[in-house]
Coordinates of C-alpha atoms in Angstrom, one line a residue:
X1 CA 219.3 19.8 25.3
X2 CA 216.9 17.1 26.7
X3 CA 216.9 13.4 26.2
X4 CA 220.7 13.1 26.2
X5 CA 222.4 10.5 28.4
X6 CA 225.1 10.8 31.1
X7 CA 225.3 14.6 31.7
X8 CA 228.4 15.7 33.6
X9 CA 227.0 18.9 34.9
X10 CA 224.0 19.1 37.2
X11 CA 221.9 22.2 38.0
X12 CA 220.1 23.2 41.2
X13 CA 217.3 25.8 41.3
X14 CA 215.7 26.6 44.7
X15 CA 212.1 27.8 44.3
X16 CA 210.0 29.6 46.9
X17 CA 206.8 31.2 45.6
X18 CA 208.5 31.9 42.3
X19 CA 207.2 29.4 39.7
X20 CA 207.0 31.9 36.9
X21 CA 210.7 32.8 37.3
X22 CA 211.6 29.2 37.7
X23 CA 210.0 28.0 34.5
X24 CA 211.5 30.9 32.5
X25 CA 214.9 29.8 33.8
X26 CA 214.2 26.1 33.0
X27 CA 213.3 27.0 29.4
X28 CA 216.6 28.7 29.0
X29 CA 218.5 25.7 30.5
X30 CA 216.7 23.3 28.2
X31 CA 218.2 25.3 25.3
X32 CA 221.8 24.6 26.6
X33 CA 224.3 23.2 24.1
X34 CA 225.3 20.4 26.5
X35 CA 223.1 17.8 28.3
X36 CA 222.2 18.8 31.9
X37 CA 220.7 17.1 34.9
X38 CA 218.3 19.6 36.4
X39 CA 216.9 19.6 39.9
X40 CA 214.3 22.1 41.3
X41 CA 214.0 22.1 45.1
X42 CA 210.7 23.7 46.2
X43 CA 211.0 25.2 49.7
X44 CA 207.3 24.7 50.8
X45 CA 205.9 27.3 48.4
X46 CA 202.4 28.6 49.2
X47 CA 201.6 29.8 45.6
X48 CA 201.1 26.4 44.0
X49 CA 204.6 26.4 42.6
X50 CA 205.1 22.6 42.4
X51 CA 201.8 22.1 40.6
X52 CA 202.6 24.9 38.1
X53 CA 206.0 23.4 37.4
X54 CA 204.4 20.0 36.8
X55 CA 201.9 21.6 34.5
X56 CA 204.7 23.4 32.6
X57 CA 206.5 20.1 32.0
X58 CA 203.2 18.6 30.7
X59 CA 202.8 21.6 28.3
X60 CA 199.8 23.1 30.1
X61 CA 201.5 26.2 31.5
X62 CA 203.9 28.2 29.3
X63 CA 206.9 30.3 30.2
X64 CA 206.4 34.1 30.1
X65 CA 209.5 36.3 29.9
X66 CA 209.5 39.0 32.5
X67 CA 211.0 41.4 30.0
X68 CA 210.4 41.6 26.2
X69 CA 214.2 41.7 25.7
X70 CA 214.4 38.0 26.8
X71 CA 211.3 36.6 25.0
X72 CA 213.4 34.8 22.4
X73 CA 215.4 33.0 25.1
X74 CA 212.4 31.1 26.5
X75 CA 209.7 31.1 23.9
X76 CA 208.5 29.2 22.0
X77 CA 208.9 26.6 24.7
X78 CA 210.9 23.4 24.3
X79 CA 208.9 20.4 23.1
X80 CA 206.5 19.0 25.7
X81 CA 205.9 16.9 27.6
X82 CA 209.3 16.6 29.1
X83 CA 210.1 13.9 31.6
X84 CA 209.7 15.2 35.1
X85 CA 210.1 13.2 38.3
X86 CA 208.6 14.6 41.5
X87 CA 209.9 13.4 44.9
X88 CA 209.5 14.3 48.5
X89 CA 212.5 15.1 50.7
X90 CA 212.6 11.6 52.1
X91 CA 212.5 9.9 48.7
X92 CA 215.1 12.3 47.4
X93 CA 217.4 11.5 50.3
X94 CA 217.3 7.8 49.4
X95 CA 217.4 8.1 45.6
X96 CA 219.6 9.5 42.9
X97 CA 219.0 10.9 39.4
X98 CA 217.0 8.5 37.3
X99 CA 217.2 10.0 33.8
X100 CA 214.4 12.6 34.1
X101 CA 214.9 15.8 32.3
X102 CA 213.9 17.7 35.5
X103 CA 213.5 16.4 39.0
X104 CA 211.2 18.3 41.3
X105 CA 211.9 17.8 45.0
X106 CA 209.4 19.0 47.6
X107 CA 211.6 20.0 50.6
X108 CA 208.7 19.8 53.0
X109 CA 209.6 23.1 54.7
X110 CA 211.4 26.3 53.9
X111 CA 215.1 25.3 54.2
X112 CA 216.5 28.6 53.1
X113 CA 219.0 29.1 50.3
X114 CA 221.6 26.7 51.8
X115 CA 219.2 24.0 52.8
X116 CA 217.5 23.9 49.5
X117 CA 220.7 23.8 47.6
X118 CA 222.2 21.1 49.8
X119 CA 219.2 18.8 49.1
X120 CA 219.8 19.3 45.4
X121 CA 223.6 18.8 45.6
X122 CA 223.3 15.6 47.6
X123 CA 220.8 14.2 45.1
X124 CA 222.9 15.1 42.1
X125 CA 226.2 13.8 43.4
X126 CA 224.6 10.3 43.9
X127 CA 225.0 10.1 40.1
X128 CA 228.7 9.2 39.5
X129 CA 228.6 10.8 36.1
X130 CA 228.0 14.3 37.6
X131 CA 231.4 15.9 38.2
X132 CA 230.2 19.4 38.9
X133 CA 227.0 21.2 39.9
X134 CA 225.8 24.7 39.0
X135 CA 223.7 26.5 41.6
X136 CA 221.5 29.1 40.0
X137 CA 219.0 31.5 41.5
X138 CA 215.6 30.6 40.1
X139 CA 215.2 34.3 38.9
X140 CA 218.0 33.9 36.3
X141 CA 218.1 33.1 32.7
X142 CA 221.2 31.7 30.9
X143 CA 222.7 32.0 27.5
X144 CA 222.6 28.7 25.5
X145 CA 226.4 28.2 25.7
X146 CA 226.8 29.2 29.3
X147 CA 226.6 25.7 30.7
X148 CA 229.2 24.5 28.2
X149 CA 231.5 27.4 29.1
X150 CA 231.2 26.7 32.8
X151 CA 231.8 23.0 32.4
X152 CA 234.8 23.6 30.2
X153 CA 236.4 26.0 32.6
X154 CA 235.9 23.7 35.6
X155 CA 237.2 20.7 33.7
X156 CA 240.3 22.7 32.7
X157 CA 241.1 24.0 36.2
X158 CA 243.4 22.0 38.5
X159 CA 241.8 21.3 41.9
X160 CA 238.7 23.3 41.0
X161 CA 236.4 24.1 43.9
X162 CA 234.1 26.9 42.9
X163 CA 233.6 28.8 39.6
X164 CA 231.4 31.7 38.7
X165 CA 230.2 33.4 35.5
X166 CA 229.5 36.8 34.2
X167 CA 226.2 37.9 35.8
X168 CA 224.3 40.9 34.4
X169 CA 221.1 42.5 35.6
X170 CA 218.0 41.0 33.8
X171 CA 216.2 44.3 33.7
X172 CA 219.4 46.2 32.7
X173 CA 221.2 43.5 30.5
X174 CA 223.9 45.9 29.4
X175 CA 225.1 46.4 33.0
X176 CA 227.2 43.9 35.0
X177 CA 226.1 42.8 38.5
X178 CA 229.3 40.8 39.0
X179 CA 232.2 39.3 37.2
X180 CA 232.5 35.9 38.9
X181 CA 231.9 37.1 42.4
X182 CA 232.8 39.7 45.0
X183 CA 235.6 41.1 47.2
X184 CA 234.8 40.9 50.9
X185 CA 235.9 43.2 53.7
X186 CA 236.1 41.3 57.0
X187 CA 236.2 44.5 59.1
X188 CA 233.0 46.0 57.6
X189 CA 231.3 42.8 56.6
X190 CA 230.5 44.4 53.3
X191 CA 231.1 42.9 49.8
X192 CA 231.1 44.4 46.4
X193 CA 230.7 42.6 43.1
X194 CA 233.8 42.7 40.9
X195 CA 232.9 44.9 37.9
X196 CA 229.6 45.8 39.5
X197 CA 227.8 48.6 37.5
X198 CA 230.2 48.6 34.6
X199 CA 229.0 48.2 31.0
X200 CA 228.8 44.6 29.8
X201 CA 231.1 45.6 26.9
X202 CA 233.9 46.9 29.1
X203 CA 237.1 44.9 28.9
X204 CA 238.4 42.9 31.8
X205 CA 241.2 40.5 32.6
X206 CA 239.7 37.0 33.4
X207 CA 242.8 35.9 35.3
X208 CA 242.8 39.0 37.4
X209 CA 239.1 38.7 38.2
X210 CA 239.6 35.1 39.4
X211 CA 242.6 36.1 41.6
X212 CA 240.5 38.9 43.2
X213 CA 237.4 36.8 43.9
X214 CA 237.0 36.3 47.6
X215 CA 233.7 34.4 47.0
X216 CA 231.6 33.4 44.0
X217 CA 228.2 35.0 43.6
X218 CA 225.6 32.6 44.8
X219 CA 223.2 33.5 41.9
X220 CA 225.5 31.6 39.6
X221 CA 227.9 29.3 41.4
X222 CA 229.6 26.2 40.1
X223 CA 230.9 23.7 42.6
X224 CA 232.9 20.5 42.1
X225 CA 232.2 17.1 43.5
X226 CA 235.6 17.1 45.2
X227 CA 234.9 20.4 46.9
X228 CA 231.5 19.3 48.1
X229 CA 232.8 16.0 49.5
X230 CA 235.9 17.6 51.1
X231 CA 234.7 20.9 52.4
X232 CA 231.1 19.8 53.0
X233 CA 227.7 21.3 52.2
X234 CA 226.7 24.9 52.8
X235 CA 226.2 25.9 56.4
X236 CA 222.4 26.1 56.8
X237 CA 222.3 28.3 60.0
X238 CA 222.3 31.5 57.9
X239 CA 219.1 30.8 56.1
X240 CA 219.8 33.7 53.7
X241 CA 223.0 35.6 52.9
X242 CA 226.6 34.8 53.7
X243 CA 226.4 31.1 52.8
X244 CA 228.8 31.5 49.9
X245 CA 231.1 33.8 51.9
X246 CA 231.2 31.1 54.6
X247 CA 231.8 28.3 52.0
X248 CA 234.8 30.2 50.6
X249 CA 236.2 30.8 54.1
X250 CA 235.9 27.1 54.9
X251 CA 237.7 26.3 51.7
X252 CA 240.8 28.1 53.1
X253 CA 242.7 27.8 49.9
X254 CA 242.4 24.0 49.5
X255 CA 240.6 24.3 46.1
X256 CA 240.9 26.8 43.3
X257 CA 238.3 29.5 42.5
X258 CA 238.0 29.9 38.7
X259 CA 236.0 32.2 36.4
X260 CA 234.1 31.0 33.4
X261 CA 234.2 34.3 31.5
X262 CA 232.5 32.8 28.5
X263 CA 229.3 32.1 30.4
X264 CA 226.7 34.8 30.7
X265 CA 223.8 34.8 33.1
X266 CA 221.1 37.4 33.6
X267 CA 219.7 37.9 37.2
X268 CA 216.5 39.6 38.2
X269 CA 218.0 40.1 41.7
X270 CA 216.0 39.7 44.9
X271 CA 212.7 38.5 43.5
X272 CA 211.7 36.4 46.6
X273 CA 212.7 38.5 49.6
X274 CA 213.3 42.0 48.2
X275 CA 217.1 42.2 48.1
X276 CA 218.4 45.2 46.3
X277 CA 221.8 46.8 45.9
X278 CA 220.1 50.2 45.9
X279 CA 220.0 52.0 49.3
X280 CA 216.5 52.3 50.7
X281 CA 214.9 49.6 48.5
X282 CA 215.7 46.5 50.5
X283 CA 212.8 44.9 52.3
X284 CA 212.6 44.6 56.1
X285 CA 213.3 40.8 55.7
X286 CA 216.4 41.5 53.6
X287 CA 217.7 44.0 56.1
X288 CA 217.0 41.5 58.9
X289 CA 218.7 38.5 57.4
X290 CA 221.7 40.6 56.1
X291 CA 222.5 41.8 59.6
X292 CA 221.7 38.5 61.3
X293 CA 223.9 36.5 58.9
X294 CA 226.7 39.0 59.0
X295 CA 226.9 38.7 62.8
X296 CA 226.6 34.9 62.6
X297 CA 229.5 34.8 60.1
X298 CA 231.7 37.0 62.4
X299 CA 230.9 34.8 65.4
X300 CA 231.9 31.7 63.5
X301 CA 234.9 33.0 61.6
X302 CA 236.3 36.1 63.3
X303 CA 235.0 36.3 66.9
X304 CA 237.6 38.9 67.8
X305 CA 235.8 41.4 65.5
X306 CA 232.3 40.9 67.1
X307 CA 232.5 44.1 69.2
X308 CA 233.3 46.1 66.1
X309 CA 230.3 44.6 64.3
X310 CA 228.0 45.3 67.2
X311 CA 229.0 48.9 67.0
X312 CA 228.5 49.0 63.3
X313 CA 225.0 47.5 63.8
X314 CA 224.1 50.1 66.4
X315 CA 225.2 52.7 63.9
X316 CA 222.8 51.2 61.3
X317 CA 220.0 51.4 63.8
X318 CA 220.8 55.0 64.7
X319 CA 220.8 56.0 61.1
X320 CA 217.3 54.4 60.6
X321 CA 216.0 56.4 63.5
X322 CA 217.5 59.6 62.2
X323 CA 215.8 58.9 58.9
X324 CA 212.5 58.5 60.8
X325 CA 212.3 54.8 60.0
X326 CA 211.5 53.3 63.4
X327 CA 210.1 50.1 61.9
X328 CA 213.4 49.4 60.0
X329 CA 215.3 50.2 63.2
X330 CA 213.3 47.7 65.1
X331 CA 213.9 45.0 62.5
X332 CA 217.7 45.6 62.8
X333 CA 217.5 45.6 66.6
X334 CA 215.7 42.2 66.5
X335 CA 218.5 40.9 64.3
X336 CA 221.2 42.2 66.6
X337 CA 219.5 40.6 69.6
X338 CA 218.9 37.3 67.9
X339 CA 215.1 37.7 68.0
X340 CA 212.8 36.3 65.3
X341 CA 211.6 38.5 62.5
X342 CA 208.1 37.1 62.1
X343 CA 206.7 38.8 65.2
X344 CA 207.2 42.1 63.4
X345 CA 204.6 43.2 60.9
X346 CA 205.9 43.5 57.4
X347 CA 202.9 45.5 56.1

């Protein structure tokens, strides 16, 4: 719903070389039943993403659904042109929302998941009317009433901090990726989405899901102004992965985690870096950042467990060697030793 005044919910999308996914997501957001303040932060894309997004706002480029099952959610497109304001990082740091339907912020460099979202959150919360913000992966699409359901749940929850939604797989829309978020095991560093893999029609207890959520899935994460101002922004050291685990750990029970079970989001999962829940399908970059970020989290939050996690990492490396995957073993070794990834060929 564009053209409405004083939205109370802001949305942040972080884009990196994914303009087609981003404009598909934007089209679904513009069909929302409540007004939204939308910010797209571009992390120094090299595929012409900012220009494509500008052209989309002008009506020159059209959204294309990545699956025929979702064509009706993004086409025909919303009336164009829409009001788009484009800012660089310095201008965004000094300004606040100005009534544009979509604000496009050029980050100037690749700030990672946390850095990009922090730019968007700081910008949105300069508007006193914005009470809550919704962090969405750019490779998602949302049901028209999802934003309303999220805002209603956050407004109704005492001391709300973070709130998730139902997230289903875009290419398997009948299957759940996560209900709200995940459970996390500190000893293994592994997490599993609540309800992961179950049919979308399977019953669940929303209150139980909220109680069992250790952290909200970053693909669809609502955060309150009070939480952001008290707990602070996401930690940017991770670059990818574990940001939302760390955020929940820093919360330390001060704010409530809620579940907007009336909100449904569909996620393509891992479009930019090759993340995958299926063994053997993760990219080298995904393997690298998962291990590096897990070790960083343990150093920061549970240093006494670091020897155990080193042993677990050595076990991962040994398994890659036994599977005759020396390149993947080397990638993990570099993560373990704190060496950069970009000196390793990704071909």
